[in-house]
């Protein structure tokens, strides 16, 4: 969260954690044998003010690890399919984790052993990722169905219902669409060799850019913390900063 630590999830059961020191060197700090099969997502969280690593994998579980020693602190079981993504968050001092599996089920977990607190269906019922607005007040998800239909939506969290659906995707996406949010106002997603932008309060597309070309069919993208820069992957294994 503060840029001093970096996590890498591998398709072969392991997670590596690197620390970034003031001299600018990246050093491996931990290697964790995290899941049986691939590790599909990795995130950081601060339950009880301790930095933790949250992972999910093909073994249908979500696990929480202490970031210093790499000890497992929690395991959450209840999904019936490989878990595709995790989204840790906190609201009014309640810490929780959203998880999505490739059968389209969205679940939420508190840091206890009492099981999932919610059971929602993601639009498209396949690979979906979730993200909050920067101020943590609005919840969005973006995913793609097996048929290639992509869905970017805003959720009404308390009801588990979809509040708004954003339009403008190609009829058949060529992969699972990636997205991010910025400035409590904008959404961006990679589709059709382009970056598409929406205003959170308008379901119609705001603008599109091809970033001067060279983008893959489904670019991966991430906004900077301040939200004024956008990093986008390119075809030649590079990154463009917009």
GROMACS .gro file of C-alpha atoms in nm:
model
  242
    1UNK     CA    1   0.000   0.000   0.000
    2UNK     CA    2   0.287   0.248   0.059
    3UNK     CA    3   0.501   0.124  -0.232
    4UNK     CA    4   0.768  -0.042  -0.016
    5UNK     CA    5   0.659  -0.401  -0.081
    6UNK     CA    6   0.561  -0.589  -0.395
    7UNK     CA    7   0.381  -0.921  -0.433
    8UNK     CA    8   0.388  -1.159  -0.728
    9UNK     CA    9   0.137  -1.444  -0.769
   10UNK     CA   10   0.246  -1.730  -0.992
   11UNK     CA   11   0.048  -1.983  -1.196
   12UNK     CA   12   0.245  -2.249  -1.009
   13UNK     CA   13   0.128  -2.252  -0.645
   14UNK     CA   14   0.374  -1.990  -0.510
   15UNK     CA   15   0.373  -1.624  -0.408
   16UNK     CA   16   0.688  -1.414  -0.381
   17UNK     CA   17   0.715  -1.093  -0.180
   18UNK     CA   18   0.983  -0.835  -0.259
   19UNK     CA   19   1.087  -0.533  -0.055
   20UNK     CA   20   1.190  -0.211  -0.224
   21UNK     CA   21   1.459  -0.031  -0.026
   22UNK     CA   22   1.551   0.342  -0.034
   23UNK     CA   23   1.854   0.269  -0.253
   24UNK     CA   24   1.612   0.150  -0.520
   25UNK     CA   25   1.693  -0.221  -0.495
   26UNK     CA   26   1.428  -0.489  -0.513
   27UNK     CA   27   1.504  -0.780  -0.278
   28UNK     CA   28   1.312  -1.103  -0.233
   29UNK     CA   29   1.172  -1.114   0.119
   30UNK     CA   30   0.945  -1.421   0.117
   31UNK     CA   31   0.844  -1.716  -0.095
   32UNK     CA   32   0.521  -1.881   0.017
   33UNK     CA   33   0.383  -2.213  -0.103
   34UNK     CA   34   0.036  -2.061  -0.110
   35UNK     CA   35  -0.214  -2.279  -0.295
   36UNK     CA   36  -0.258  -2.615  -0.464
   37UNK     CA   37  -0.245  -2.521  -0.832
   38UNK     CA   38  -0.227  -2.166  -0.963
   39UNK     CA   39  -0.242  -1.850  -0.750
   40UNK     CA   40  -0.487  -1.624  -0.932
   41UNK     CA   41  -0.471  -1.296  -0.740
   42UNK     CA   42  -0.279  -1.121  -0.463
   43UNK     CA   43  -0.363  -0.813  -0.256
   44UNK     CA   44  -0.256  -0.640   0.064
   45UNK     CA   45  -0.475  -0.568   0.366
   46UNK     CA   46  -0.438  -0.426   0.718
   47UNK     CA   47  -0.656  -0.629   0.956
   48UNK     CA   48  -0.570  -0.538   1.319
   49UNK     CA   49  -0.325  -0.279   1.177
   50UNK     CA   50  -0.090  -0.561   1.070
   51UNK     CA   51   0.010  -0.576   0.704
   52UNK     CA   52  -0.117  -0.901   0.550
   53UNK     CA   53  -0.106  -1.066   0.210
   54UNK     CA   54  -0.435  -1.199   0.072
   55UNK     CA   55  -0.419  -1.469  -0.198
   56UNK     CA   56  -0.670  -1.685  -0.384
   57UNK     CA   57  -0.626  -1.983  -0.610
   58UNK     CA   58  -0.735  -2.279  -0.817
   59UNK     CA   59  -0.788  -2.479  -0.495
   60UNK     CA   60  -1.108  -2.272  -0.433
   61UNK     CA   61  -0.968  -2.105  -0.119
   62UNK     CA   62  -0.871  -1.755  -0.005
   63UNK     CA   63  -0.576  -1.735   0.235
   64UNK     CA   64  -0.436  -1.454   0.451
   65UNK     CA   65  -0.063  -1.444   0.533
   66UNK     CA   66   0.137  -1.230   0.772
   67UNK     CA   67   0.361  -1.007   0.554
   68UNK     CA   68   0.665  -1.025   0.783
   69UNK     CA   69   0.715  -1.398   0.836
   70UNK     CA   70   0.478  -1.540   0.575
   71UNK     CA   71   0.277  -1.741   0.828
   72UNK     CA   72  -0.078  -1.833   0.733
   73UNK     CA   73  -0.333  -1.656   0.953
   74UNK     CA   74  -0.666  -1.740   0.790
   75UNK     CA   75  -0.811  -1.972   0.528
   76UNK     CA   76  -1.159  -1.911   0.385
   77UNK     CA   77  -1.338  -2.204   0.223
   78UNK     CA   78  -1.680  -2.206   0.061
   79UNK     CA   79  -1.635  -2.138  -0.311
   80UNK     CA   80  -1.726  -2.423  -0.546
   81UNK     CA   81  -1.487  -2.314  -0.823
   82UNK     CA   82  -1.134  -2.169  -0.856
   83UNK     CA   83  -1.119  -1.821  -0.701
   84UNK     CA   84  -1.032  -1.559  -0.964
   85UNK     CA   85  -0.986  -1.239  -0.763
   86UNK     CA   86  -0.984  -1.082  -0.417
   87UNK     CA   87  -1.071  -0.729  -0.306
   88UNK     CA   88  -0.986  -0.653   0.061
   89UNK     CA   89  -1.156  -0.345   0.208
   90UNK     CA   90  -1.266  -0.187   0.535
   91UNK     CA   91  -1.571   0.018   0.628
   92UNK     CA   92  -1.632   0.181   0.966
   93UNK     CA   93  -1.356  -0.032   1.120
   94UNK     CA   94  -1.499  -0.354   0.975
   95UNK     CA   95  -1.234  -0.535   0.772
   96UNK     CA   96  -1.349  -0.776   0.504
   97UNK     CA   97  -1.254  -0.938   0.174
   98UNK     CA   98  -1.467  -0.975  -0.137
   99UNK     CA   99  -1.380  -1.275  -0.354
  100UNK     CA  100  -1.503  -1.383  -0.696
  101UNK     CA  101  -1.485  -1.733  -0.843
  102UNK     CA  102  -1.501  -1.845  -1.205
  103UNK     CA  103  -1.856  -1.978  -1.156
  104UNK     CA  104  -1.961  -1.615  -1.112
  105UNK     CA  105  -2.015  -1.633  -0.734
  106UNK     CA  106  -1.914  -1.327  -0.527
  107UNK     CA  107  -1.860  -1.387  -0.155
  108UNK     CA  108  -1.749  -1.166   0.135
  109UNK     CA  109  -1.547  -1.276   0.437
  110UNK     CA  110  -1.470  -1.122   0.776
  111UNK     CA  111  -1.145  -1.224   0.946
  112UNK     CA  112  -1.310  -1.506   1.141
  113UNK     CA  113  -1.408  -1.869   1.084
  114UNK     CA  114  -1.780  -1.811   1.035
  115UNK     CA  115  -1.792  -1.846   0.658
  116UNK     CA  116  -1.903  -1.615   0.380
  117UNK     CA  117  -2.142  -1.331   0.468
  118UNK     CA  118  -2.285  -1.279   0.119
  119UNK     CA  119  -2.350  -1.477  -0.196
  120UNK     CA  120  -2.403  -1.264  -0.508
  121UNK     CA  121  -2.395  -1.351  -0.877
  122UNK     CA  122  -2.159  -1.153  -1.097
  123UNK     CA  123  -2.295  -1.050  -1.438
  124UNK     CA  124  -2.155  -1.288  -1.701
  125UNK     CA  125  -2.095  -1.561  -1.439
  126UNK     CA  126  -1.725  -1.606  -1.518
  127UNK     CA  127  -1.407  -1.405  -1.449
  128UNK     CA  128  -1.485  -1.084  -1.257
  129UNK     CA  129  -1.274  -0.838  -1.055
  130UNK     CA  130  -1.404  -0.587  -0.801
  131UNK     CA  131  -1.274  -0.245  -0.693
  132UNK     CA  132  -1.384   0.044  -0.476
  133UNK     CA  133  -1.368   0.412  -0.559
  134UNK     CA  134  -1.068   0.582  -0.395
  135UNK     CA  135  -1.277   0.708  -0.101
  136UNK     CA  136  -1.420   0.360  -0.045
  137UNK     CA  137  -1.785   0.463  -0.083
  138UNK     CA  138  -1.869   0.304  -0.420
  139UNK     CA  139  -1.821  -0.056  -0.534
  140UNK     CA  140  -1.767  -0.161  -0.896
  141UNK     CA  141  -1.700  -0.485  -1.078
  142UNK     CA  142  -1.583  -0.568  -1.428
  143UNK     CA  143  -1.589  -0.911  -1.584
  144UNK     CA  144  -1.629  -1.111  -1.901
  145UNK     CA  145  -1.846  -1.416  -1.970
  146UNK     CA  146  -1.719  -1.728  -2.144
  147UNK     CA  147  -1.894  -1.602  -2.460
  148UNK     CA  148  -1.689  -1.280  -2.447
  149UNK     CA  149  -1.960  -1.044  -2.321
  150UNK     CA  150  -1.811  -0.787  -2.084
  151UNK     CA  151  -1.994  -0.620  -1.797
  152UNK     CA  152  -1.884  -0.310  -1.602
  153UNK     CA  153  -2.129  -0.232  -1.322
  154UNK     CA  154  -2.174  -0.037  -0.999
  155UNK     CA  155  -2.318  -0.230  -0.703
  156UNK     CA  156  -2.561  -0.131  -0.433
  157UNK     CA  157  -2.355  -0.293  -0.160
  158UNK     CA  158  -2.619  -0.324   0.107
  159UNK     CA  159  -2.865  -0.504  -0.121
  160UNK     CA  160  -2.620  -0.700  -0.334
  161UNK     CA  161  -2.795  -0.560  -0.639
  162UNK     CA  162  -2.659  -0.391  -0.951
  163UNK     CA  163  -2.716  -0.017  -0.941
  164UNK     CA  164  -2.579   0.087  -1.282
  165UNK     CA  165  -2.449  -0.092  -1.592
  166UNK     CA  166  -2.199   0.088  -1.817
  167UNK     CA  167  -2.233   0.046  -2.193
  168UNK     CA  168  -1.974   0.059  -2.471
  169UNK     CA  169  -1.804  -0.280  -2.487
  170UNK     CA  170  -1.740  -0.472  -2.805
  171UNK     CA  171  -1.991  -0.755  -2.852
  172UNK     CA  172  -1.725  -1.023  -2.809
  173UNK     CA  173  -1.420  -0.928  -2.606
  174UNK     CA  174  -1.101  -1.118  -2.693
  175UNK     CA  175  -1.020  -1.194  -2.329
  176UNK     CA  176  -1.114  -1.095  -1.974
  177UNK     CA  177  -1.149  -0.716  -1.961
  178UNK     CA  178  -0.939  -0.538  -1.693
  179UNK     CA  179  -1.046  -0.214  -1.523
  180UNK     CA  180  -0.956   0.046  -1.260
  181UNK     CA  181  -1.109   0.352  -1.091
  182UNK     CA  182  -0.969   0.698  -1.022
  183UNK     CA  183  -1.048   1.028  -0.848
  184UNK     CA  184  -1.384   0.897  -0.716
  185UNK     CA  185  -1.512   0.990  -1.058
  186UNK     CA  186  -1.377   0.788  -1.351
  187UNK     CA  187  -1.359   0.425  -1.462
  188UNK     CA  188  -1.122   0.287  -1.725
  189UNK     CA  189  -1.121  -0.052  -1.897
  190UNK     CA  190  -0.906  -0.215  -2.167
  191UNK     CA  191  -1.105  -0.348  -2.465
  192UNK     CA  192  -1.066  -0.363  -2.847
  193UNK     CA  193  -0.698  -0.254  -2.846
  194UNK     CA  194  -0.807   0.065  -2.665
  195UNK     CA  195  -0.867   0.221  -2.325
  196UNK     CA  196  -1.230   0.315  -2.267
  197UNK     CA  197  -1.332   0.571  -2.004
  198UNK     CA  198  -1.657   0.633  -1.820
  199UNK     CA  199  -1.779   0.893  -1.573
  200UNK     CA  200  -1.907   0.695  -1.270
  201UNK     CA  201  -2.240   0.881  -1.282
  202UNK     CA  202  -2.314   0.816  -1.651
  203UNK     CA  203  -2.368   0.474  -1.806
  204UNK     CA  204  -2.263   0.596  -2.152
  205UNK     CA  205  -1.898   0.585  -2.254
  206UNK     CA  206  -1.709   0.913  -2.197
  207UNK     CA  207  -1.409   0.879  -2.430
  208UNK     CA  208  -1.172   0.627  -2.588
  209UNK     CA  209  -0.797   0.631  -2.665
  210UNK     CA  210  -0.568   0.389  -2.850
  211UNK     CA  211  -0.266   0.546  -2.670
  212UNK     CA  212  -0.094   0.603  -3.009
  213UNK     CA  213  -0.129   0.234  -3.095
  214UNK     CA  214   0.065  -0.077  -2.995
  215UNK     CA  215  -0.184  -0.192  -2.731
  216UNK     CA  216  -0.288  -0.558  -2.698
  217UNK     CA  217  -0.652  -0.660  -2.757
  218UNK     CA  218  -0.720  -0.647  -2.381
  219UNK     CA  219  -0.470  -0.404  -2.225
  220UNK     CA  220  -0.402  -0.433  -1.853
  221UNK     CA  221  -0.411  -0.098  -1.678
  222UNK     CA  222  -0.366   0.067  -1.340
  223UNK     CA  223  -0.404   0.424  -1.217
  224UNK     CA  224  -0.137   0.581  -0.994
  225UNK     CA  225  -0.227   0.651  -0.629
  226UNK     CA  226  -0.302   1.017  -0.705
  227UNK     CA  227  -0.505   0.907  -1.003
  228UNK     CA  228  -0.353   1.141  -1.260
  229UNK     CA  229  -0.138   0.879  -1.440
  230UNK     CA  230  -0.247   0.556  -1.605
  231UNK     CA  231  -0.007   0.269  -1.679
  232UNK     CA  232  -0.107   0.049  -1.974
  233UNK     CA  233   0.054  -0.271  -2.107
  234UNK     CA  234   0.178  -0.282  -2.469
  235UNK     CA  235   0.220  -0.558  -2.729
  236UNK     CA  236   0.599  -0.563  -2.701
  237UNK     CA  237   0.600  -0.637  -2.326
  238UNK     CA  238   0.634  -0.268  -2.245
  239UNK     CA  239   0.429  -0.023  -2.042
  240UNK     CA  240   0.299   0.316  -2.155
  241UNK     CA  241   0.222   0.587  -1.903
  242UNK     CA  242  -0.072   0.812  -2.000
   0.00000   0.00000   0.00000
